[in-house]
Amino acid sequence: MAKIVVGKFSYIDDVEKAINELLNSGYSKKMIKFISPFPVEDIMEKLSGTDSPVKFSVFVGGVLGFSAAIALVSVTSLAYVLPVGGKPILAWIPYIIVMFELTVLLGSLFNLLGVLGFSRLPDPFLFLGWRPFHPEFTDDKFGLAVVTDKVDEVYAIFQRNGAEEVNEYAFNV
Amino acid sequence: MAKDNNKANTVETVNDKGNIVSSNDRRLIRVDIHEGMSPQALEYGRQFSLSEISEEIFKVSGKASLAYFLGLGFCIALVLAGVITFGVLVIKGMGASGFTPPAFWTLYIVNFVFWVGIAHSGTLISAVLHLFRSKWRRGIFRIAEAMTVFAVMTAGLFPLIHLGRQWYFYWLVPYSNRGMWVNFKSALMWDFVAVLTYFTVSLIFFYVGMIPDLAVFREKAKGIRKFIYSVLSLGWKGTDNEWRHYNRAYMFFAAFATPLVVSVHSVVSLDFASGLVPGWQSTIFPPYFVAGAIFSGMAMVVSIITPLRKFFKLEKFITEWHYDHMGKIILVTGLIVTYSYIVEFVLAIFSGNEYEFQQFIYRVSGDYKFPFWLMVFCNCVFPLLYISRRVRVNPWLSFVISIFVNIGMWLERFNIIHISLSYDFLPYAFDVYKPKLAEWIITAASFGWFFMWFLLFAKFLPVISIAETKELVPKPVRENKH
């Protein structure tokens, strides 16, 4: 039965060596999760890359915001005709401000939804304390979590590469 | 597999000088996180250990001292005085304020523009400096972002107070009011949409930036506070996947916030520039207002940070390095503001518009000459002390200059609004506006309201970004230990 093996490390180069050994032993990148108190770009690059699909949600939000602004200003102007200061009824130049603001507003809201959705947050399991998580991973330690049914092998790789503590869990990290 | 392993072990590395020291596989370039850092940034990062950063920042949220409660109590007392005065305004009407025809925009609008200006600097500092990958931003940006959110919350109160019939404020919302719709060609509607967007985006930016730090607090706090931080941190773990999306989203927020700031304060300036009043209708207003907003906002950051670092013992986190850069920004934006003042006068002189010309003569020599010249001293002369590095890196001298700048920028808004309104076209309507007690109390209450939120923020939330400060610390590497 597959388990989660979590190793606690103090040094970045130990983590990198452990990741290299895991990859060389046939573990796929998707089976390995790196946990750190701050972003470590070169390890992120190695495991999951630095690009993110959040950009698509931002794009959708921006387009929706822009379209909604066009609809809002044009429908309201035509529904209640109010000639002001010699401006045309559909005065697109002053409306640019509203269009820009709504584009930014919905783009930002969709950005928020995107980052939460793709990161699978909020995570009620961690919130309720059901998932294996070491408090020091937010402080000064680094974690490696591997999904495996060869628990002993991963244990050995972690210990060979300087893990200070190794634990196994039944739940996903 | 073995071959791949060899490749992985011979990746390119970048040494302290930024040179590539070995190479085999270009796809696996490992760039040192400290590459390109200034000596000050390297020195700043080296003074910390990772756990020390979490510990010291968390300590700020510890048990509050008597001085803290006295400060908070004073702020709450000011807010209560403001609430009572507002009640009097509602009962007696806006006549309780110093409305003097033709000056129908009172101190409430001065305060609105002042606080909106303060607000604009925080997100700009955070967003623009993030896009430029500036390292010194990390010590101060959280405080600047908090300042933005609380300043918009303060600014937003004034249009409501100024309305007179506050119970009709919802008429600003675009909905069909018996067949009538709001007028999107009006500068006031642009203002409503822009400030609302700005507040929402700033709040999200502030909150998202704090999530990893709230997770640190979650692990350190106990009891009810642990529960609250658990909810607020949304179960953040710090996995590579979370950081990947987070970094990208944060970059998008910064990219959105930067033009948003420029647009919002430009829109605020259009409230004036699209009017026909002498001294208002000027094409220089948008850039002039944006520069003024950064100028006053940066000064407010210095005014807040200096006592805060002393009071919460954050001297190690907010250093001369930060003061030096903040001083430079205040100096440069102060020069832009000074240039704008000169351009305003030049435009008035050469415009051929006698009302405009008379307006500016009145500003320098009329009934309001004292606030005008005090503004010139505070905004144009006194900040020139920042030319000296010794002044810039001195926190308490910076604090004094920042207070003068804040006074000067408040007076700038007073001068723009009241001198123009008091002295417009028809001599029979000229009059001198004198604020009444109600306006002064509500003005003081706005400062109480702003600092009340700030004191609460300092006690409950991470005042300095823990994760981003940790990025400046040299990476813990076993090889360095031997």
Coordinates of C-alpha atoms in Angstrom, one line a residue, chain B residues 152-423:
Chain B
V152 CA -8.2 54.0 1.5
M153 CA -10.5 53.0 4.3
T154 CA -10.0 56.5 5.8
A155 CA -10.3 58.3 2.5
G156 CA -13.5 56.5 1.7
L157 CA -15.2 58.0 4.7
F158 CA -14.9 61.6 3.5
P159 CA -17.1 61.6 0.4
L160 CA -19.8 60.0 2.7
I161 CA -19.3 62.7 5.3
H162 CA -19.3 65.4 2.6
L163 CA -22.5 64.1 1.0
G164 CA -24.7 65.8 3.6
R165 CA -27.5 63.2 3.1
Q166 CA -25.5 60.1 3.8
W167 CA -28.5 57.9 3.6
Y168 CA -28.5 58.4 -0.2
F169 CA -24.9 57.3 -0.6
Y170 CA -26.1 54.1 -2.5
W171 CA -27.1 56.4 -5.4
L172 CA -23.5 56.1 -6.5
V173 CA -23.9 52.4 -7.1
P174 CA -24.9 51.7 -10.8
Y175 CA -28.5 50.5 -10.5
S176 CA -31.7 51.5 -12.0
N177 CA -33.2 54.2 -9.7
R178 CA -36.7 54.6 -11.0
G179 CA -35.4 54.3 -14.5
M180 CA -32.4 56.6 -13.9
W181 CA -28.8 55.3 -14.2
V182 CA -25.6 56.8 -13.0
N183 CA -23.6 59.0 -15.4
F184 CA -20.4 57.3 -16.3
K185 CA -19.2 60.5 -18.1
S186 CA -18.8 62.2 -14.7
A187 CA -15.5 62.5 -13.0
L188 CA -17.2 61.6 -9.7
M189 CA -18.3 58.2 -11.1
W190 CA -14.8 57.6 -12.4
D191 CA -13.6 58.3 -8.9
F192 CA -16.1 55.9 -7.3
V193 CA -15.2 53.1 -9.7
A194 CA -11.4 53.8 -9.5
V195 CA -11.2 54.0 -5.7
L196 CA -13.4 50.9 -5.3
T197 CA -11.2 48.9 -7.6
Y198 CA -8.1 50.3 -6.0
F199 CA -9.3 49.3 -2.5
T200 CA -10.2 45.8 -3.6
V201 CA -7.0 45.1 -5.5
S202 CA -4.8 46.6 -2.7
L203 CA -6.6 44.5 -0.1
I204 CA -6.1 41.3 -2.2
F205 CA -2.5 42.1 -2.9
F206 CA -1.9 42.8 0.8
Y207 CA -3.6 39.6 1.9
V208 CA -2.1 37.2 -0.7
G209 CA 1.4 38.5 0.1
M210 CA 0.8 37.7 3.7
I211 CA -0.4 34.1 3.4
P212 CA 3.0 32.4 3.8
D213 CA 3.8 34.5 6.8
L214 CA 0.4 33.8 8.3
A215 CA 1.4 30.1 8.1
V216 CA 4.5 30.9 10.1
F217 CA 2.4 32.6 12.7
R218 CA 0.0 29.6 12.7
E219 CA 2.8 27.3 13.7
K220 CA 4.0 29.5 16.5
A221 CA 0.8 30.8 18.0
K222 CA -1.3 29.0 20.6
G223 CA -5.0 28.9 21.5
I224 CA -7.5 31.0 19.7
R225 CA -4.8 32.9 17.8
K226 CA -3.6 29.6 16.3
F227 CA -7.1 28.9 15.1
I228 CA -7.5 32.4 13.6
Y229 CA -4.1 32.2 11.8
S230 CA -5.0 28.6 10.6
V231 CA -8.1 30.0 8.9
L232 CA -6.3 33.1 7.5
S233 CA -3.3 31.1 6.2
L234 CA -5.8 28.8 4.3
G235 CA -3.7 25.7 5.0
W236 CA -0.6 27.0 3.3
K237 CA 2.2 24.4 3.4
G238 CA 4.9 25.9 1.2
T239 CA 5.1 23.1 -1.4
D240 CA 7.0 23.8 -4.7
N241 CA 3.6 23.8 -6.4
E242 CA 2.1 26.4 -4.1
W243 CA 5.2 28.7 -4.4
R244 CA 5.1 28.3 -8.2
H245 CA 1.5 29.6 -8.5
Y246 CA 2.0 32.1 -5.7
N247 CA 5.0 33.7 -7.3
R248 CA 3.3 34.0 -10.6
A249 CA 0.1 35.4 -9.2
Y250 CA 2.0 37.9 -7.1
M251 CA 3.8 39.1 -10.1
F252 CA 0.4 39.6 -11.9
F253 CA -0.9 41.5 -8.9
A254 CA 2.1 43.8 -9.0
A255 CA 1.7 44.2 -12.8
F256 CA -2.0 45.2 -12.3
A257 CA -1.4 47.4 -9.3
T258 CA 1.3 49.6 -11.0
P259 CA -0.9 51.1 -13.7
L260 CA -3.9 51.1 -11.4
V261 CA -2.2 53.4 -9.0
V262 CA -1.3 55.8 -11.7
S263 CA -4.8 55.7 -13.1
V264 CA -6.6 56.2 -9.8
H265 CA -4.7 59.3 -8.7
S266 CA -5.0 60.6 -12.2
V267 CA -8.7 60.2 -11.9
V268 CA -8.8 61.9 -8.6
S269 CA -6.9 64.8 -10.2
L270 CA -9.5 64.9 -13.0
D271 CA -12.1 65.8 -10.3
F272 CA -10.4 69.1 -10.4
A273 CA -8.9 69.3 -13.8
S274 CA -12.2 68.7 -15.6
G275 CA -13.7 71.7 -13.7
L276 CA -13.6 75.2 -15.0
V277 CA -12.4 76.8 -11.7
P278 CA -9.2 78.9 -12.1
G279 CA -6.3 77.0 -10.7
W280 CA -7.9 73.7 -11.4
Q281 CA -8.3 73.3 -15.1
S282 CA -4.8 72.2 -16.0
T283 CA -3.4 69.3 -18.0
I284 CA -0.5 69.0 -15.6
F285 CA -2.7 67.8 -12.8
P286 CA -2.5 64.0 -13.4
P287 CA 1.3 63.6 -13.3
Y288 CA 1.5 66.3 -10.7
F289 CA -0.9 64.5 -8.4
V290 CA 0.8 61.1 -9.0
A291 CA 4.2 62.5 -8.1
G292 CA 2.7 64.2 -5.0
A293 CA 1.0 61.0 -4.0
I294 CA 4.3 59.1 -4.0
F295 CA 6.0 62.0 -2.2
S296 CA 3.5 62.1 0.6
G297 CA 3.0 58.3 0.8
M298 CA 6.7 57.7 1.1
A299 CA 6.9 60.4 3.8
M300 CA 4.1 58.7 5.6
V301 CA 5.9 55.4 5.5
V302 CA 8.9 57.0 7.1
S303 CA 6.7 58.7 9.7
I304 CA 5.1 55.3 10.6
I305 CA 8.2 53.1 10.4
T306 CA 10.5 55.2 12.6
P307 CA 8.5 55.0 15.8
L308 CA 7.4 51.5 14.9
R309 CA 11.0 50.1 14.6
K310 CA 12.0 51.7 17.8
F311 CA 8.9 50.6 19.7
F312 CA 8.9 47.0 18.4
K313 CA 12.7 46.7 18.3
L314 CA 12.9 46.2 14.6
E315 CA 16.1 48.2 14.1
K316 CA 17.8 45.1 12.6
F317 CA 15.1 44.7 10.0
I318 CA 14.7 48.3 9.0
T319 CA 18.2 49.7 8.6
E320 CA 20.0 52.7 7.2
W321 CA 19.9 51.0 3.9
H322 CA 16.1 51.4 3.8
Y323 CA 16.2 55.0 5.0
D324 CA 18.8 55.8 2.4
H325 CA 16.5 54.6 -0.4
M326 CA 13.3 56.1 1.0
G327 CA 15.1 59.4 1.4
K328 CA 16.1 59.3 -2.3
I329 CA 12.5 58.6 -3.4
I330 CA 11.3 61.5 -1.3
L331 CA 14.0 63.8 -2.6
V332 CA 13.3 62.9 -6.3
T333 CA 9.5 63.1 -6.0
G334 CA 9.8 66.3 -4.0
L335 CA 11.8 67.8 -6.9
I336 CA 9.1 66.7 -9.4
V337 CA 6.4 68.3 -7.2
T338 CA 8.5 71.5 -7.0
Y339 CA 8.8 71.5 -10.8
S340 CA 5.0 71.1 -11.1
Y341 CA 4.5 74.1 -8.8
I342 CA 6.7 76.2 -11.1
V343 CA 5.0 74.9 -14.2
E344 CA 1.6 75.8 -12.8
F345 CA 2.8 79.4 -12.4
V346 CA 4.4 79.5 -15.8
L347 CA 1.2 78.2 -17.4
A348 CA -0.9 80.8 -15.5
I349 CA 1.4 83.6 -16.6
F350 CA 1.5 82.6 -20.3
S351 CA -2.0 81.3 -20.6
G352 CA -3.5 84.7 -21.4
N353 CA -6.3 83.8 -19.0
E354 CA -6.7 86.7 -16.6
Y355 CA -8.7 84.7 -14.0
E356 CA -6.0 82.0 -13.9
F357 CA -3.3 84.7 -13.6
Q358 CA -5.1 86.5 -10.8
Q359 CA -5.6 83.2 -9.0
F360 CA -1.9 82.6 -8.8
I361 CA -1.1 86.1 -7.7
Y362 CA -3.7 85.7 -5.0
R363 CA -2.1 82.4 -3.9
V364 CA 1.2 84.0 -3.2
S365 CA 0.0 87.3 -1.8
G366 CA -3.6 87.0 -0.8
D367 CA -5.5 85.9 2.3
Y368 CA -4.0 82.4 2.1
K369 CA -0.4 83.4 1.6
F370 CA 0.7 81.8 4.9
P371 CA -0.5 78.2 4.1
F372 CA 0.9 78.7 0.6
W373 CA 4.5 79.7 1.7
L374 CA 4.4 77.1 4.5
M375 CA 3.6 74.5 1.8
V376 CA 6.5 75.7 -0.3
F377 CA 8.9 75.4 2.6
C378 CA 7.7 72.0 3.7
N379 CA 7.5 70.4 0.2
C380 CA 10.2 72.2 -1.8
V381 CA 12.8 73.5 0.6
F382 CA 13.0 71.3 3.7
P383 CA 13.2 67.9 1.9
L384 CA 16.4 69.2 0.1
L385 CA 18.2 68.2 3.2
Y386 CA 17.9 64.7 1.8
I387 CA 20.7 65.6 -0.6
S388 CA 23.0 64.7 2.2
R389 CA 23.5 61.0 2.8
R390 CA 24.1 61.6 6.5
V391 CA 20.6 63.1 6.7
R392 CA 19.0 60.2 4.7
V393 CA 20.4 57.5 6.9
N394 CA 19.5 59.2 10.1
P395 CA 16.1 57.8 11.1
W396 CA 15.0 60.6 13.4
L397 CA 16.1 63.4 11.1
S398 CA 14.2 61.5 8.3
F399 CA 11.2 61.3 10.6
V400 CA 11.2 65.1 11.2
I401 CA 11.5 65.8 7.4
S402 CA 8.7 63.3 6.7
I403 CA 6.4 65.1 9.2
F404 CA 7.0 68.4 7.4
V405 CA 6.3 66.7 4.1
N406 CA 3.0 65.4 5.4
I407 CA 2.0 68.8 6.6
G408 CA 3.1 70.4 3.3
M409 CA 1.2 67.9 1.3
W410 CA -2.0 68.4 3.3
L411 CA -1.6 72.1 2.8
E412 CA -1.1 71.6 -0.9
R413 CA -4.6 70.0 -1.1
F414 CA -6.0 72.8 1.0
N415 CA -4.4 75.4 -1.2
I416 CA -5.6 73.8 -4.5
I417 CA -9.2 73.3 -3.2
H418 CA -9.9 76.4 -1.1
I419 CA -7.9 79.2 -2.7
S420 CA -9.4 78.3 -6.1
L421 CA -12.9 78.0 -4.7
S422 CA -12.7 81.2 -2.6
Y423 CA -11.4 83.3 -5.5

